[in-house]
Amino acid sequence: MAEIKEPMEPYRIKVIEPIPSTTRKERDALLRQAGFNVFQIAADKITIDLLTDSGTSAMSDNQWAGMMMGDESYAGARNFFHLEDTVKDIFGFSHVIPTHQGRAAERILFEGMVKKGDHVPSNIHFDTTRANVEVLGANAVDLAAPAAYDPDSPHPFKGDMDVDRLKKFIESKGAKKVPLVMLTITNNSGGGQPVSLKNIKEVSRICRQYEVPFFFDACRFAENAFFIKKREKGYAEKSVLEIAQEMFSYADGATMSAKKDALANIGGFVTLDDDALSDKLKNLLIISEGFPTYGGLAGRDLEAVARGLREVLDEDYLEHRTGQVAFLGDLLAAGGVPFFKPTGGHAVYVLADRFLPHILRHKYPGWALTVALYREAGIRAVEIGGVMFAKKERKSGKEIYPELELVRLAIPRRVYTASHLRYVADALIELHANRDKVRGLRIVREPLFLRHFTARLEEI
Ligand code: F0G
């Protein structure tokens, strides 16, 4: 078997936060109280929290120092200009509009561009971009290439868009009905997989041909750029900054959640070239987010985002970041745990239906795995499967399940060490050896929308 490479942290620890420990008995009681829903468990009862990589980064001493330099002026705070200069340098667009997080950026962008009856293609929409398109009465369409849905394909760029389908789609709907095309980098809903520069160029060419604006959902742009450097011919000698600049040069703008690749705990922005559209978005921003030089953020947060955007381009950091995800994957592979391959930029996605083959889809194997992982080891992960994404047939109420039944182990940035990841791998391997004991669940109470956050379940 190939040697497993344990990545060394390219930082040392200056501030620590104790992590809680609980007994199995306590965790079992907590699960019952929580209706077997790990979203409903208090974070101070979680030993290792892999629910999300969003807003969970550890900031650097440099970012914390910047927080002290927050200028809390209502208009024209210096931290805004620092953020604006930084975003312009990396992304290359002429307008930078801060927002409190990614979905606020999506909301104002789509409100400014999308009308009822329109169609917005992406490789795979993230839940919030989909919801922000659908709430306007438009249609959010996923056009990822087939490899995106194949957990075993070794394709290096499984985030790529199917460009033939994109072209046909625009032709069939008419370009006037497609107000923009999005591309999610990396493709979170498809295993955190990167999009190649070749694909970005092709998507851009098609968009130019039909005069459709092209925007990135750029939350994890640095991880995407690093994969291009490692995997795409002709980019090994380029810096991640140069690659990011090239990626963005083919588009008209981007939305960003600074809670991911800006290494901040809050924040986001829209950046774009179109002057008239930018004016429109700034007006929408003022109604709900705030004046255009702060967009719902404190000056200190703008500073943390500006500094984080520089730090995330550090290649030692990115080597370690993607190395950590690969390391967890390698440990799991050696222990026979099935997961979506190759590992992505921010998470390992366990194939729950293969992990628990005795639990049928209507008994929610992914959810059952999140419950078991918490009960046995105090680890919190998120199900991306039947509870989160099943659609109900209108007449019969019968559930139709998404193609993949996944459990995402998202790794917060700069938070956990190799020994934490070993603990996670050991717990999953042990659970896999005893998988027959894991039970399926049924839903006893669910809300109308986004049921995974608040549903109550019971074990069968
Ligand atoms: N786009 C992508 C690809 C995302 O992954 C997220 C958030 C957003 C947009 C929205 O950004 O949370 O700042 O409003 N993803 C988090 C996750 C929640 O856990 O994957 P936000």
Coordinates of C-alpha atoms and ligand atoms in Angstrom, one line a residue:
M1 CA 0.0 0.0 0.0
A2 CA 1.2 3.5 -0.8
E3 CA 2.7 5.5 2.1
I4 CA 0.2 7.9 3.7
K5 CA 1.6 11.4 3.7
E6 CA 0.9 13.3 6.9
P7 CA 1.0 17.0 6.1
M8 CA 2.9 19.2 8.6
E9 CA 1.0 22.3 9.7
P10 CA 2.7 25.4 8.2
Y11 CA 1.9 27.4 11.4
R12 CA 2.4 27.1 15.1
I13 CA -0.3 27.5 17.7
K14 CA -0.5 30.7 19.8
V15 CA -4.0 30.7 21.1
I16 CA -5.9 27.5 22.0
E17 CA -9.6 26.6 22.5
P18 CA -10.3 23.5 24.6
I19 CA -12.5 21.0 22.9
P20 CA -15.2 19.3 25.0
S21 CA -15.4 15.6 25.8
T22 CA -18.6 13.8 26.6
T23 CA -19.5 10.2 27.4
R24 CA -21.4 7.9 25.0
K25 CA -24.2 7.9 27.5
E26 CA -24.5 11.7 27.5
R27 CA -24.3 11.8 23.7
D28 CA -27.1 9.2 23.5
A29 CA -29.3 11.3 25.7
L30 CA -28.4 14.5 23.8
L31 CA -29.3 12.8 20.5
R32 CA -32.7 11.8 21.9
Q33 CA -33.4 15.4 23.1
A34 CA -32.3 16.7 19.7
G35 CA -34.7 14.5 17.8
F36 CA -31.7 12.6 16.3
N37 CA -30.7 15.8 14.4
V38 CA -27.1 16.9 14.9
F39 CA -28.0 20.5 13.9
Q40 CA -29.9 20.7 17.1
I41 CA -27.0 19.8 19.4
A42 CA -25.1 22.6 21.2
A43 CA -21.6 23.1 19.8
D44 CA -20.1 22.7 23.2
K45 CA -21.1 19.1 23.2
I46 CA -19.2 18.4 20.0
T47 CA -15.7 17.1 20.2
I48 CA -14.7 17.5 16.5
D49 CA -17.0 19.7 14.4
L50 CA -16.9 18.9 10.7
L51 CA -20.4 20.3 10.0
T52 CA -19.0 23.0 7.8
D53 CA -15.8 24.8 6.6
S54 CA -17.9 28.0 6.5
G55 CA -17.1 30.8 9.0
T56 CA -15.1 28.3 11.1
S57 CA -11.6 29.2 10.1
A58 CA -9.0 30.1 12.7
M59 CA -7.8 33.7 12.0
S60 CA -4.1 34.5 12.0
D61 CA -2.2 36.9 14.3
N62 CA -2.1 39.2 11.3
Q63 CA -5.9 39.1 10.9
W64 CA -6.5 39.7 14.6
A65 CA -4.0 42.6 14.6
G66 CA -6.0 44.0 11.6
M67 CA -9.2 43.7 13.7
M68 CA -7.8 46.3 16.1
M69 CA -7.4 48.7 13.1
G70 CA -11.1 48.6 12.3
D71 CA -12.4 52.0 11.2
E72 CA -16.0 52.0 12.2
S73 CA -17.0 55.1 10.2
Y74 CA -20.3 54.8 8.5
A75 CA -19.0 55.9 5.1
G76 CA -15.6 55.6 3.6
A77 CA -13.9 53.5 6.2
R78 CA -10.2 52.8 5.4
N79 CA -10.8 49.0 5.7
F80 CA -13.2 49.2 2.8
F81 CA -10.5 50.7 0.6
H82 CA -8.0 48.0 1.7
L83 CA -10.6 45.3 0.8
E84 CA -11.4 47.0 -2.5
D85 CA -7.8 47.2 -3.5
T86 CA -7.2 43.6 -2.5
V87 CA -10.3 42.2 -4.4
K88 CA -9.4 44.3 -7.5
D89 CA -5.9 42.9 -7.5
I90 CA -7.0 39.3 -7.2
F91 CA -10.3 39.3 -9.1
G92 CA -9.6 42.1 -11.5
F93 CA -13.2 43.6 -11.7
S94 CA -13.8 47.4 -11.2
H95 CA -16.5 47.3 -8.6
V96 CA -16.4 45.7 -5.1
I97 CA -19.7 45.6 -3.1
P98 CA -19.3 44.1 0.4
T99 CA -22.1 42.0 2.0
H100 CA -22.6 40.2 5.3
Q101 CA -22.1 36.8 3.7
G102 CA -22.2 34.9 0.4
R103 CA -26.0 34.5 0.1
A104 CA -26.5 38.2 0.5
A105 CA -24.2 38.8 -2.4
E106 CA -26.2 36.2 -4.4
R107 CA -29.5 37.8 -3.5
I108 CA -28.6 41.3 -4.6
L109 CA -26.9 40.0 -7.8
F110 CA -29.9 37.9 -8.8
E111 CA -32.4 40.6 -7.8
G112 CA -30.5 42.9 -10.1
M113 CA -30.3 40.4 -13.1
V114 CA -32.9 37.7 -12.9
K115 CA -36.6 37.8 -13.8
K116 CA -39.5 35.4 -13.4
G117 CA -39.3 32.6 -16.0
D118 CA -35.6 33.0 -16.6
H119 CA -33.0 30.2 -16.5
V120 CA -29.7 30.3 -14.6
P121 CA -27.3 27.4 -15.4
S122 CA -24.4 26.4 -13.2
N123 CA -22.2 23.3 -12.9
I124 CA -24.1 22.5 -9.7
H125 CA -25.9 25.3 -7.8
F126 CA -25.2 25.5 -4.1
D127 CA -28.4 25.5 -2.0
T128 CA -28.4 29.2 -1.5
T129 CA -27.8 30.2 -5.1
R130 CA -30.5 27.8 -6.1
A131 CA -32.9 29.2 -3.5
N132 CA -32.1 32.8 -4.5
V133 CA -32.8 32.0 -8.2
E134 CA -36.0 30.1 -7.4
V135 CA -37.4 32.7 -5.0
L136 CA -37.5 35.1 -8.0
G137 CA -39.6 32.5 -10.0
A138 CA -36.6 31.5 -12.2
N139 CA -35.2 28.1 -12.9
A140 CA -31.8 27.0 -11.4
V141 CA -30.3 24.4 -13.7
D142 CA -27.3 22.1 -13.1
L143 CA -25.2 21.3 -16.1
A144 CA -22.2 19.5 -14.6
A145 CA -20.4 17.0 -16.8
P146 CA -21.3 13.3 -16.0
A147 CA -18.1 12.7 -14.0
A148 CA -19.5 14.9 -11.3
Y149 CA -22.0 12.2 -10.4
D150 CA -19.5 9.3 -10.6
P151 CA -17.9 8.8 -7.2
D152 CA -15.3 6.4 -8.6
S153 CA -14.0 8.3 -11.7
P154 CA -10.5 9.6 -11.2
H155 CA -11.1 12.6 -13.4
P156 CA -9.0 15.5 -12.1
F157 CA -11.6 18.2 -12.7
K158 CA -15.0 16.7 -11.8
G159 CA -16.4 20.2 -11.2
D160 CA -16.3 21.0 -15.0
M161 CA -19.5 22.2 -16.8
D162 CA -20.8 20.1 -19.7
V163 CA -20.2 22.8 -22.3
D164 CA -22.1 21.0 -25.1
R165 CA -25.2 20.9 -22.9
L166 CA -24.7 24.5 -21.9
K167 CA -24.6 25.6 -25.6
K168 CA -27.7 23.5 -26.4
F169 CA -29.4 24.8 -23.3
I170 CA -28.9 28.5 -24.2
E171 CA -30.0 27.8 -27.8
S172 CA -33.1 26.0 -26.7
K173 CA -34.3 28.6 -24.2
G174 CA -33.0 31.6 -26.2
A175 CA -30.2 33.8 -24.8
K176 CA -32.6 36.4 -23.6
K177 CA -34.1 34.0 -21.1
V178 CA -30.6 33.2 -19.6
P179 CA -29.6 36.4 -17.7
L180 CA -26.3 34.9 -16.5
V181 CA -24.3 31.6 -16.3
M182 CA -22.7 30.7 -12.9
L183 CA -19.8 28.4 -12.2
T184 CA -19.2 27.2 -8.7
I185 CA -15.5 26.9 -7.8
T186 CA -14.9 24.5 -6.3
N187 CA -18.1 22.6 -6.8
N188 CA -19.3 22.1 -3.2
S189 CA -22.5 20.2 -4.0
G190 CA -20.5 17.9 -6.3
G191 CA -17.8 16.7 -3.8
G192 CA -15.8 20.0 -3.6
Q193 CA -14.2 19.2 -7.0
P194 CA -12.3 21.8 -9.0
V195 CA -13.1 23.3 -12.4
S196 CA -10.3 23.4 -15.0
L197 CA -9.1 26.5 -16.7
K198 CA -9.8 24.8 -20.0
N199 CA -13.4 24.5 -19.0
I200 CA -13.6 28.0 -17.6
K201 CA -12.3 29.3 -21.0
E202 CA -14.9 27.2 -22.9
V203 CA -17.8 28.4 -20.7
S204 CA -16.6 31.9 -21.2
R205 CA -16.4 31.5 -25.0
I206 CA -20.0 30.2 -25.1
C207 CA -21.2 33.0 -22.9
R208 CA -19.4 35.6 -25.1
Q209 CA -20.9 34.1 -28.2
Y210 CA -24.4 34.4 -26.9
E211 CA -23.8 37.6 -25.0
V212 CA -24.7 36.1 -21.7
P213 CA -22.9 37.4 -18.6
F214 CA -20.7 34.9 -16.8
F215 CA -20.2 34.9 -13.0
F216 CA -18.3 32.7 -10.6
D217 CA -19.6 31.5 -7.2
A218 CA -16.1 32.0 -6.0
C219 CA -16.2 30.9 -2.3
R220 CA -13.3 28.4 -2.7
F221 CA -11.4 30.1 -5.5
A222 CA -8.0 29.6 -4.0
E223 CA -8.5 25.9 -3.5
N224 CA -9.7 25.7 -7.1
A225 CA -6.6 27.6 -8.4
F226 CA -4.3 25.4 -6.4
F227 CA -5.8 22.2 -8.0
I228 CA -5.2 23.9 -11.4
K229 CA -1.6 24.5 -10.5
K230 CA -1.2 20.8 -9.4
R231 CA -3.2 19.1 -12.1
E232 CA -3.6 21.1 -15.2
K233 CA -0.9 21.1 -17.9
G234 CA 1.0 24.4 -18.3
Y235 CA 0.2 25.8 -14.8
A236 CA 2.8 24.2 -12.5
E237 CA 5.1 27.2 -12.7
K238 CA 2.5 29.9 -12.3
S239 CA 1.7 31.3 -8.9
V240 CA -1.8 30.7 -7.4
L241 CA -2.4 34.4 -7.6
E242 CA -1.6 34.4 -11.3
I243 CA -3.9 31.4 -11.9
A244 CA -6.7 33.1 -9.9
Q245 CA -6.3 36.3 -11.9
E246 CA -6.4 34.3 -15.1
M247 CA -9.6 32.4 -14.0
F248 CA -11.4 35.6 -13.2
S249 CA -10.2 37.3 -16.4
Y250 CA -12.6 35.1 -18.4
A251 CA -15.7 36.2 -16.4
D252 CA -17.8 39.3 -15.8
G253 CA -17.9 39.1 -12.1
A254 CA -18.2 36.9 -9.0
T255 CA -20.0 36.4 -5.7
M256 CA -18.0 35.4 -2.8
S257 CA -18.5 34.1 0.8
A258 CA -15.6 35.4 2.8
K259 CA -16.4 32.6 5.3
K260 CA -14.5 30.2 3.1
D261 CA -11.4 31.3 1.2
A262 CA -11.1 34.6 2.9
L263 CA -10.3 32.8 6.1
A264 CA -12.8 35.1 8.0
N265 CA -15.6 34.2 10.3
I266 CA -18.1 36.5 8.5
G267 CA -18.4 38.5 5.2
G268 CA -18.8 38.3 1.5
F269 CA -19.0 40.5 -1.6
V270 CA -20.1 40.9 -5.2
T271 CA -17.4 42.1 -7.6
L272 CA -18.2 43.0 -11.3
D273 CA -17.3 45.3 -14.2
D274 CA -20.7 46.5 -15.4
D275 CA -21.2 50.1 -14.1
A276 CA -25.0 50.3 -14.5
L277 CA -25.5 47.0 -12.8
S278 CA -23.2 47.9 -10.0
D279 CA -25.2 51.1 -9.4
K280 CA -28.4 48.9 -9.2
L281 CA -26.8 46.5 -6.8
K282 CA -25.6 49.2 -4.5
N283 CA -29.2 50.5 -4.3
L284 CA -30.4 47.1 -3.4
L285 CA -27.6 46.8 -0.9
I286 CA -28.6 50.0 0.9
I287 CA -32.1 48.7 1.5
S288 CA -31.1 45.6 3.5
E289 CA -27.3 45.3 4.0
G290 CA -26.0 48.8 4.5
F291 CA -24.1 51.6 2.9
P292 CA -21.8 50.4 0.0
T293 CA -18.6 50.9 1.9
Y294 CA -19.5 48.5 4.7
G295 CA -22.4 46.3 3.4
G296 CA -23.5 44.9 6.7
L297 CA -20.1 44.3 8.1
A298 CA -18.1 46.1 10.8
G299 CA -14.9 47.9 9.6
R300 CA -12.8 45.3 11.5
D301 CA -14.5 42.5 9.6
L302 CA -13.7 44.1 6.3
E303 CA -10.0 44.2 7.4
A304 CA -10.0 40.5 8.4
V305 CA -11.4 39.6 5.0
A306 CA -8.8 41.8 3.1
R307 CA -6.0 40.2 5.0
G308 CA -7.4 36.7 4.7
L309 CA -7.7 37.0 1.0
R310 CA -3.9 37.5 0.8
E311 CA -3.1 34.7 3.3
V312 CA -5.2 32.2 1.5
L313 CA -3.0 32.5 -1.6
D314 CA 0.0 31.3 0.3
E315 CA 1.0 28.0 -1.3
D316 CA 2.4 26.4 1.8
Y317 CA -1.0 27.0 3.3
L318 CA -2.8 25.5 0.3
E319 CA -0.5 22.5 0.1
H320 CA -1.3 21.8 3.7
R321 CA -5.0 22.5 3.3
T322 CA -5.6 20.2 0.4
G323 CA -3.0 17.8 1.9
Q324 CA -5.1 17.5 5.1
V325 CA -8.2 16.6 3.1
A326 CA -6.2 14.0 1.1
F327 CA -4.7 12.7 4.3
L328 CA -8.1 12.0 5.9
G329 CA -9.1 10.4 2.6
D330 CA -6.0 8.2 2.5
L331 CA -6.6 7.0 6.1
L332 CA -10.2 6.2 5.3
A333 CA -9.2 4.4 2.1
A334 CA -6.7 2.2 4.0
G335 CA -9.5 1.3 6.5
G336 CA -11.9 0.4 3.7
V337 CA -14.3 3.3 4.2
P338 CA -16.0 4.2 0.9
F339 CA -15.9 7.9 -0.2
F340 CA -16.2 10.1 -3.2
K341 CA -12.9 10.2 -5.1
P342 CA -10.7 12.0 -5.5
T343 CA -11.0 14.0 -2.3
G344 CA -12.0 17.6 -2.9
G345 CA -10.6 20.9 -1.6
H346 CA -12.5 21.3 1.7
A347 CA -14.1 18.0 2.6
V348 CA -14.2 14.2 2.3
Y349 CA -17.7 13.0 1.2
V350 CA -18.4 9.5 2.6
L351 CA -20.7 7.3 0.4
A352 CA -23.2 6.5 3.0
D353 CA -25.3 4.1 1.0
R354 CA -22.2 2.0 0.4
F355 CA -21.1 2.4 4.1
L356 CA -24.5 1.2 5.3
P357 CA -25.8 -1.1 2.6
H358 CA -28.4 -2.7 4.9
I359 CA -30.2 0.7 5.4
L360 CA -32.5 1.4 2.4
R361 CA -32.8 5.0 1.1
H362 CA -36.1 5.6 2.8
K363 CA -34.5 4.9 6.1
Y364 CA -31.9 7.6 5.4
P365 CA -28.5 5.9 5.6
G366 CA -26.6 9.2 5.4
W367 CA -28.5 10.6 8.4
A368 CA -28.0 7.3 10.2
L369 CA -24.3 7.7 9.7
T370 CA -24.3 11.3 11.2
V371 CA -26.2 10.0 14.2
A372 CA -23.8 7.0 14.7
L373 CA -20.7 9.2 14.3
Y374 CA -21.9 11.6 17.0
R375 CA -23.0 8.8 19.3
E376 CA -19.8 6.8 19.1
A377 CA -17.2 9.5 18.8
G378 CA -18.7 13.0 19.4
I379 CA -18.0 14.0 15.8
R380 CA -20.5 16.2 13.9
A381 CA -20.8 15.8 10.1
V382 CA -23.6 16.8 7.7
E383 CA -25.8 14.5 5.6
I384 CA -26.1 15.5 2.0
G385 CA -28.7 13.0 0.9
G386 CA -32.3 11.9 1.3
V387 CA -33.3 14.1 4.3
M388 CA -31.6 17.2 2.8
F389 CA -32.6 16.8 -0.8
A390 CA -35.4 14.3 -1.4
K391 CA -38.2 15.7 -3.6
K392 CA -41.8 14.6 -2.9
E393 CA -44.1 13.4 -5.7
R394 CA -47.0 15.8 -5.7
K395 CA -49.8 13.3 -5.6
S396 CA -48.5 10.3 -3.7
G397 CA -46.1 12.2 -1.4
K398 CA -43.6 9.5 -2.3
E399 CA -40.0 10.7 -1.9
I400 CA -37.5 10.7 -4.8
Y401 CA -34.0 10.6 -3.6
P402 CA -30.9 12.4 -5.0
E403 CA -28.4 10.4 -6.9
L404 CA -25.8 10.4 -4.2
E405 CA -26.3 9.7 -0.5
L406 CA -23.4 11.5 1.1
V407 CA -22.0 12.5 4.5
R408 CA -19.7 15.5 4.3
L409 CA -16.7 15.7 6.6
A410 CA -15.9 19.4 6.0
I411 CA -12.5 20.5 7.4
P412 CA -12.4 24.0 9.0
R413 CA -9.4 26.0 7.8
R414 CA -6.3 26.0 10.2
V415 CA -8.3 24.5 13.1
Y416 CA -7.6 20.8 13.4
T417 CA -4.3 19.0 13.4
A418 CA -3.3 15.7 11.9
S419 CA -4.0 13.9 15.2
H420 CA -7.6 15.2 15.1
L421 CA -8.0 13.8 11.7
R422 CA -6.6 10.5 12.8
Y423 CA -9.2 10.4 15.5
V424 CA -11.9 11.0 12.9
A425 CA -10.5 8.3 10.6
D426 CA -10.2 5.8 13.5
A427 CA -13.8 6.5 14.5
L428 CA -15.2 6.0 11.0
I429 CA -13.1 2.8 10.5
E430 CA -14.4 1.4 13.8
L431 CA -17.9 2.3 12.9
H432 CA -17.5 0.7 9.5
A433 CA -16.4 -2.6 11.1
N434 CA -19.5 -2.5 13.3
R435 CA -21.9 -1.1 10.7
D436 CA -24.5 -3.8 11.1
K437 CA -25.4 -2.2 14.5
V438 CA -26.3 1.1 12.9
R439 CA -30.1 1.6 12.5
G440 CA -32.1 3.6 10.0
L441 CA -34.5 6.4 11.0
R442 CA -37.9 7.7 10.2
I443 CA -39.0 11.4 10.3
V444 CA -41.6 12.2 12.9
R445 CA -41.8 15.9 12.4
E446 CA -40.6 18.2 9.6
P447 CA -41.1 21.8 8.5
L448 CA -42.2 22.8 5.0
F449 CA -38.8 24.0 3.8
L450 CA -35.2 23.0 4.5
R451 CA -36.3 20.2 6.7
H452 CA -32.8 18.9 7.6
F453 CA -32.2 21.9 9.9
T454 CA -35.1 21.3 12.3
A455 CA -36.7 17.8 11.5
R456 CA -37.1 15.4 14.4
L457 CA -36.5 11.7 13.7
E458 CA -36.5 8.4 15.6
E459 CA -34.5 5.3 15.2
I460 CA -36.3 2.2 13.7
Ligands
F0G1 N1 -21.9 29.1 -2.5 C1 -21.2 28.0 -2.0 C2 -20.6 27.1 -3.1 C3 -21.3 27.7 -0.7 O1 -20.6 26.6 -0.3 C4 -21.9 28.5 0.2 C5 -22.0 28.2 1.7 C6 -22.5 29.7 -0.3 C7 -22.4 30.0 -1.6 C8 -23.2 30.7 0.7 O2 -22.3 31.4 1.4 O3 -22.9 30.7 3.8 O4 -21.6 32.8 3.3 O5 -24.0 32.7 2.7 N2 -21.7 27.0 2.1 C9 -21.7 26.6 3.5 C10 -21.4 25.1 3.5 C11 -22.9 27.0 4.3 O6 -21.5 24.5 4.6 O7 -21.1 24.5 2.5 P1 -22.7 31.9 2.9

